[in-house]
Amino acid sequence: MRVEIWSDIACPWCYVGKARFEKALAAFPHRDEVEVVHRSFELDPGRAKGDAQPVITMLTKKYGMSEAQAQSGEDNLGAQAAAEGLDYRTRGRDHGNTFDMHRLLHLAKDRGRQDELIQILYRANFAEERSVFTEGDERLVELAVQAGLDAEAARTVLADPAAYADEVRADEREAAELGANGVPFFVLDRTYGVSGAQPAEVFTQALTQAWGERSPLKPVDQGDGQACGPDGCAVPQH
C-alpha cells in the first residue's frame, strides 16, 4: 500500500501531522508493506527566494491578526508539537520560500533518502536557531549531507533552477486535481484522503480501512499459458 503525503517545510501542522501519522504507522500490523512518498506543496509559492520575514510578522499580515494572537497561536503549536515529542521554537523563527527544499526532496527521493531529509528540514526550520531561509544554499547543502546525500549532488541541483522543478510543479498540480487546498494531505492508495494533522487514532482507522479494502488481484487469462515457478519452468511436450 502506498501513502502519499503532500506537505510543506514551512507548515507547522505538517511537522506535527507527520509525527502523528508515524505513530499510527509504527503500530500498524502491515507497516513493512506500506510505502510512504512525500509530495510537494508550497504554502507561499509567490514569495521570492531570499525574501524571509519573522513568522509573527507574516501571520499578522497574512491573516490580519494581532501580534498577541499570532504569538498565542505559536504557543499553542509549540504545545501540540511537544505532545508528540517534537521540539518547537515559539519565538524567533522566520518564514520564506521553500521551492529549493522541495527540489532537494525530489533528489532525495531518487537517492532513497527522502524521509530522512524531510525530517531534518522540519527540525531545522521549527526547532533550530539557524535559519533555513537566510543562510543561502550552503545551509541546505549541509542539511542534505546530514540526510545522507552527496554535497556536490545537492549543490548541482541548487545551482540549476530547472533541476526537479517540473517534479515539484507536477506534485502541486496533482494536489489541486485531488482537491487538496491545504496541507498536510494524506492519500492512501489513491482511494482515501485524510486532511490535516489528525490524531493518530484517525490515521490508524484510515490505514486499517484502506488495507482492508484493497482490491484483490483479478486474473484475466485462465488458459494454459506457460510460466516459471518454484519447481521450475513448464516445457511444452510435443
CSV table of C-alpha atoms in Angstrom, one decimal:
chain,number,residue,atom,x,y,z
A,1,MET,CA,0.0,0.0,0.0
A,2,ARG,CA,1.2,3.5,-0.8
A,3,VAL,CA,0.7,6.6,1.3
A,4,GLU,CA,1.4,9.9,-0.3
A,5,ILE,CA,1.8,13.0,1.9
A,6,TRP,CA,1.5,16.4,0.4
A,7,SER,CA,3.3,18.9,2.8
A,8,ASP,CA,5.5,22.0,3.0
A,9,ILE,CA,8.5,22.6,5.2
A,10,ALA,CA,7.0,25.9,6.3
A,11,CYS,CA,3.8,24.2,7.6
A,12,PRO,CA,3.9,23.5,11.3
A,13,TRP,CA,0.9,21.2,11.1
A,14,CYS,CA,2.8,19.1,8.6
A,15,TYR,CA,5.6,18.8,11.1
A,16,VAL,CA,3.1,17.7,13.8
A,17,GLY,CA,0.9,15.6,11.4
A,18,LYS,CA,3.9,13.6,10.2
A,19,ALA,CA,4.7,12.6,13.8
A,20,ARG,CA,1.1,11.6,14.4
A,21,PHE,CA,0.9,9.6,11.2
A,22,GLU,CA,4.2,7.8,12.1
A,23,LYS,CA,2.8,6.9,15.5
A,24,ALA,CA,-0.1,5.2,13.8
A,25,LEU,CA,2.1,3.6,11.2
A,26,ALA,CA,4.5,2.2,13.8
A,27,ALA,CA,1.6,0.3,15.4
A,28,PHE,CA,0.1,-0.8,12.1
A,29,PRO,CA,0.5,-4.6,11.6
A,30,HIS,CA,1.3,-4.3,7.9
A,31,ARG,CA,3.7,-1.3,8.3
A,32,ASP,CA,6.5,-3.1,6.5
A,33,GLU,CA,4.3,-3.2,3.4
A,34,VAL,CA,3.4,0.5,3.4
A,35,GLU,CA,5.4,2.8,1.1
A,36,VAL,CA,5.4,6.4,2.1
A,37,VAL,CA,6.1,9.1,-0.5
A,38,HIS,CA,6.4,12.8,0.3
A,39,ARG,CA,4.9,15.2,-2.3
A,40,SER,CA,5.5,18.9,-2.8
A,41,PHE,CA,3.1,21.7,-1.8
A,42,GLU,CA,4.2,25.3,-1.4
A,43,LEU,CA,2.2,27.5,1.1
A,44,ASP,CA,3.8,30.7,-0.2
A,45,PRO,CA,4.8,30.0,-3.9
A,46,GLY,CA,4.8,33.7,-4.8
A,47,ARG,CA,7.5,34.6,-2.3
A,48,ALA,CA,10.9,35.4,-3.8
A,49,LYS,CA,13.9,33.3,-2.9
A,50,GLY,CA,15.7,35.0,-0.1
A,51,ASP,CA,12.7,37.1,1.0
A,52,ALA,CA,12.4,35.9,4.6
A,53,GLN,CA,10.5,37.6,7.4
A,54,PRO,CA,9.6,36.7,11.0
A,55,VAL,CA,6.8,34.2,11.4
A,56,ILE,CA,4.8,36.6,13.6
A,57,THR,CA,5.1,39.4,11.1
A,58,MET,CA,4.0,37.0,8.3
A,59,LEU,CA,1.0,35.8,10.3
A,60,THR,CA,-0.2,39.4,11.2
A,61,LYS,CA,0.0,40.5,7.6
A,62,LYS,CA,-1.5,37.4,6.0
A,63,TYR,CA,-4.4,36.8,8.4
A,64,GLY,CA,-5.0,40.3,9.8
A,65,MET,CA,-4.4,39.1,13.4
A,66,SER,CA,-2.7,41.0,16.2
A,67,GLU,CA,0.8,40.1,17.3
A,68,ALA,CA,-0.6,38.8,20.5
A,69,GLN,CA,-3.0,36.5,18.6
A,70,ALA,CA,-0.2,35.3,16.4
A,71,GLN,CA,2.1,34.6,19.3
A,72,SER,CA,-0.7,32.7,21.1
A,73,GLY,CA,-1.1,30.5,18.0
A,74,GLU,CA,2.6,29.8,18.0
A,75,ASP,CA,2.5,28.9,21.7
A,76,ASN,CA,-0.4,26.5,21.0
A,77,LEU,CA,1.5,24.9,18.2
A,78,GLY,CA,4.5,24.5,20.5
A,79,ALA,CA,2.4,22.7,23.0
A,80,GLN,CA,0.9,20.4,20.3
A,81,ALA,CA,4.4,19.6,19.0
A,82,ALA,CA,5.7,18.9,22.5
A,83,ALA,CA,2.9,16.4,23.0
A,84,GLU,CA,4.3,14.5,20.0
A,85,GLY,CA,7.8,14.6,21.4
A,86,LEU,CA,8.9,17.3,18.9
A,87,ASP,CA,11.0,20.4,19.7
A,88,TYR,CA,9.4,23.7,18.5
A,89,ARG,CA,10.7,27.2,18.9
A,90,THR,CA,7.8,29.5,19.6
A,91,ARG,CA,10.0,32.6,19.4
A,92,GLY,CA,12.3,33.9,16.7
A,93,ARG,CA,11.5,31.7,13.8
A,94,ASP,CA,11.3,33.1,10.2
A,95,HIS,CA,9.3,32.2,7.1
A,96,GLY,CA,10.4,32.1,3.4
A,97,ASN,CA,10.3,30.4,0.1
A,98,THR,CA,10.6,26.5,0.2
A,99,PHE,CA,10.9,25.7,-3.5
A,100,ASP,CA,14.6,24.8,-3.3
A,101,MET,CA,13.9,22.5,-0.4
A,102,HIS,CA,11.2,20.7,-2.4
A,103,ARG,CA,13.6,20.3,-5.3
A,104,LEU,CA,16.1,18.7,-2.9
A,105,LEU,CA,13.4,16.4,-1.6
A,106,HIS,CA,13.0,15.1,-5.1
A,107,LEU,CA,16.7,14.5,-5.4
A,108,ALA,CA,16.5,12.7,-2.0
A,109,LYS,CA,13.6,10.6,-3.3
A,110,ASP,CA,15.8,9.4,-6.2
A,111,ARG,CA,18.5,8.5,-3.7
A,112,GLY,CA,16.2,6.8,-1.3
A,113,ARG,CA,16.8,9.4,1.4
A,114,GLN,CA,13.6,11.4,1.2
A,115,ASP,CA,12.1,10.7,4.6
A,116,GLU,CA,15.5,11.4,6.3
A,117,LEU,CA,15.8,14.8,4.5
A,118,ILE,CA,12.2,16.0,5.2
A,119,GLN,CA,12.6,15.2,8.9
A,120,ILE,CA,15.9,17.1,9.0
A,121,LEU,CA,14.4,20.1,7.2
A,122,TYR,CA,11.4,20.1,9.6
A,123,ARG,CA,13.7,20.1,12.6
A,124,ALA,CA,16.0,22.8,11.2
A,125,ASN,CA,13.0,25.0,10.5
A,126,PHE,CA,11.0,24.5,13.6
A,127,ALA,CA,13.5,23.6,16.3
A,128,GLU,CA,16.9,25.0,15.5
A,129,GLU,CA,18.1,28.6,15.8
A,130,ARG,CA,19.8,28.8,12.5
A,131,SER,CA,17.5,29.8,9.6
A,132,VAL,CA,16.9,27.6,6.6
A,133,PHE,CA,15.9,30.7,4.6
A,134,THR,CA,18.6,33.3,5.1
A,135,GLU,CA,21.9,31.5,5.1
A,136,GLY,CA,22.0,30.6,1.4
A,137,ASP,CA,22.4,27.3,-0.5
A,138,GLU,CA,25.2,26.1,1.7
A,139,ARG,CA,22.9,25.8,4.7
A,140,LEU,CA,20.6,23.5,2.6
A,141,VAL,CA,23.7,21.5,1.4
A,142,GLU,CA,24.7,21.0,5.0
A,143,LEU,CA,21.3,19.6,5.8
A,144,ALA,CA,21.2,17.4,2.7
A,145,VAL,CA,24.5,15.9,3.8
A,146,GLN,CA,23.1,15.2,7.2
A,147,ALA,CA,20.4,13.2,5.4
A,148,GLY,CA,23.0,11.1,3.6
A,149,LEU,CA,23.1,13.0,0.3
A,150,ASP,CA,26.2,13.8,-1.6
A,151,ALA,CA,27.2,17.5,-1.1
A,152,GLU,CA,28.1,18.1,-4.8
A,153,ALA,CA,24.9,16.5,-6.0
A,154,ALA,CA,22.9,18.8,-3.7
A,155,ARG,CA,24.9,21.9,-4.9
A,156,THR,CA,24.4,20.9,-8.5
A,157,VAL,CA,20.6,20.8,-8.0
A,158,LEU,CA,20.5,24.1,-6.1
A,159,ALA,CA,22.7,25.8,-8.8
A,160,ASP,CA,20.2,24.8,-11.6
A,161,PRO,CA,16.8,26.4,-11.1
A,162,ALA,CA,15.3,23.9,-13.6
A,163,ALA,CA,16.5,20.8,-11.7
A,164,TYR,CA,13.5,18.9,-10.4
A,165,ALA,CA,11.3,22.0,-10.9
A,166,ASP,CA,9.0,20.0,-13.2
A,167,GLU,CA,8.6,17.3,-10.5
A,168,VAL,CA,7.7,19.9,-7.9
A,169,ARG,CA,5.1,21.6,-10.2
A,170,ALA,CA,3.7,18.2,-11.1
A,171,ASP,CA,3.1,17.4,-7.4
A,172,GLU,CA,1.4,20.7,-6.9
A,173,ARG,CA,-0.9,20.2,-9.9
A,174,GLU,CA,-1.8,16.8,-8.7
A,175,ALA,CA,-2.7,18.2,-5.3
A,176,ALA,CA,-5.1,20.6,-7.0
A,177,GLU,CA,-6.6,17.8,-9.1
A,178,LEU,CA,-7.2,15.8,-5.9
A,179,GLY,CA,-8.9,18.7,-4.2
A,180,ALA,CA,-6.2,19.5,-1.7
A,181,ASN,CA,-6.1,23.2,-0.9
A,182,GLY,CA,-4.2,22.8,2.3
A,183,VAL,CA,-1.6,20.6,3.9
A,184,PRO,CA,-0.8,18.2,5.3
A,185,PHE,CA,-2.9,16.0,3.0
A,186,PHE,CA,-2.5,12.2,3.1
A,187,VAL,CA,-3.7,10.0,0.3
A,188,LEU,CA,-3.9,6.2,0.9
A,189,ASP,CA,-3.7,4.0,-2.2
A,190,ARG,CA,-5.4,6.8,-4.2
A,191,THR,CA,-8.6,5.8,-2.5
A,192,TYR,CA,-8.8,7.6,0.8
A,193,GLY,CA,-7.8,11.1,1.7
A,194,VAL,CA,-7.1,12.5,5.2
A,195,SER,CA,-6.8,16.2,5.5
A,196,GLY,CA,-4.9,17.9,8.3
A,197,ALA,CA,-2.8,16.8,11.3
A,198,GLN,CA,-5.4,14.4,12.6
A,199,PRO,CA,-5.0,12.4,15.9
A,200,ALA,CA,-3.0,9.1,15.5
A,201,GLU,CA,-6.3,7.2,16.0
A,202,VAL,CA,-7.7,8.7,12.8
A,203,PHE,CA,-4.6,7.6,10.8
A,204,THR,CA,-4.9,4.1,12.4
A,205,GLN,CA,-8.5,3.9,11.2
A,206,ALA,CA,-7.6,5.1,7.7
A,207,LEU,CA,-4.7,2.7,7.4
A,208,THR,CA,-6.9,-0.2,8.5
A,209,GLN,CA,-9.8,0.7,6.2
A,210,ALA,CA,-7.6,1.3,3.2
A,211,TRP,CA,-5.7,-2.0,3.8
A,212,GLY,CA,-8.9,-4.0,4.2
A,213,GLU,CA,-10.5,-2.6,1.1
A,214,ARG,CA,-7.6,-3.2,-1.3
A,215,SER,CA,-8.8,-4.9,-4.4
A,216,PRO,CA,-7.6,-8.4,-4.8
A,217,LEU,CA,-5.8,-9.3,-8.0
A,218,LYS,CA,-8.2,-10.4,-10.6
A,219,PRO,CA,-6.8,-12.9,-13.1
A,220,VAL,CA,-7.6,-12.3,-16.7
A,221,ASP,CA,-6.1,-15.2,-18.6
A,222,GLN,CA,-7.4,-18.6,-17.4
A,223,GLY,CA,-5.8,-20.5,-20.2
A,224,ASP,CA,-2.7,-22.8,-20.2
A,225,GLY,CA,0.0,-20.1,-20.6
A,226,GLN,CA,3.4,-21.4,-19.8
A,227,ALA,CA,5.1,-20.0,-16.7
A,228,CYS,CA,8.0,-20.5,-14.3
A,229,GLY,CA,7.6,-21.2,-10.6
A,230,PRO,CA,9.4,-22.6,-7.6
A,231,ASP,CA,9.5,-26.0,-9.2
A,232,GLY,CA,11.0,-24.8,-12.5
A,233,CYS,CA,9.6,-23.9,-15.8
A,234,ALA,CA,6.9,-25.7,-17.8
A,235,VAL,CA,8.3,-27.2,-21.0
A,236,PRO,CA,5.8,-27.8,-23.8
A,237,GLN,CA,5.5,-31.5,-24.6
A,238,HIS,CA,5.3,-32.5,-28.3
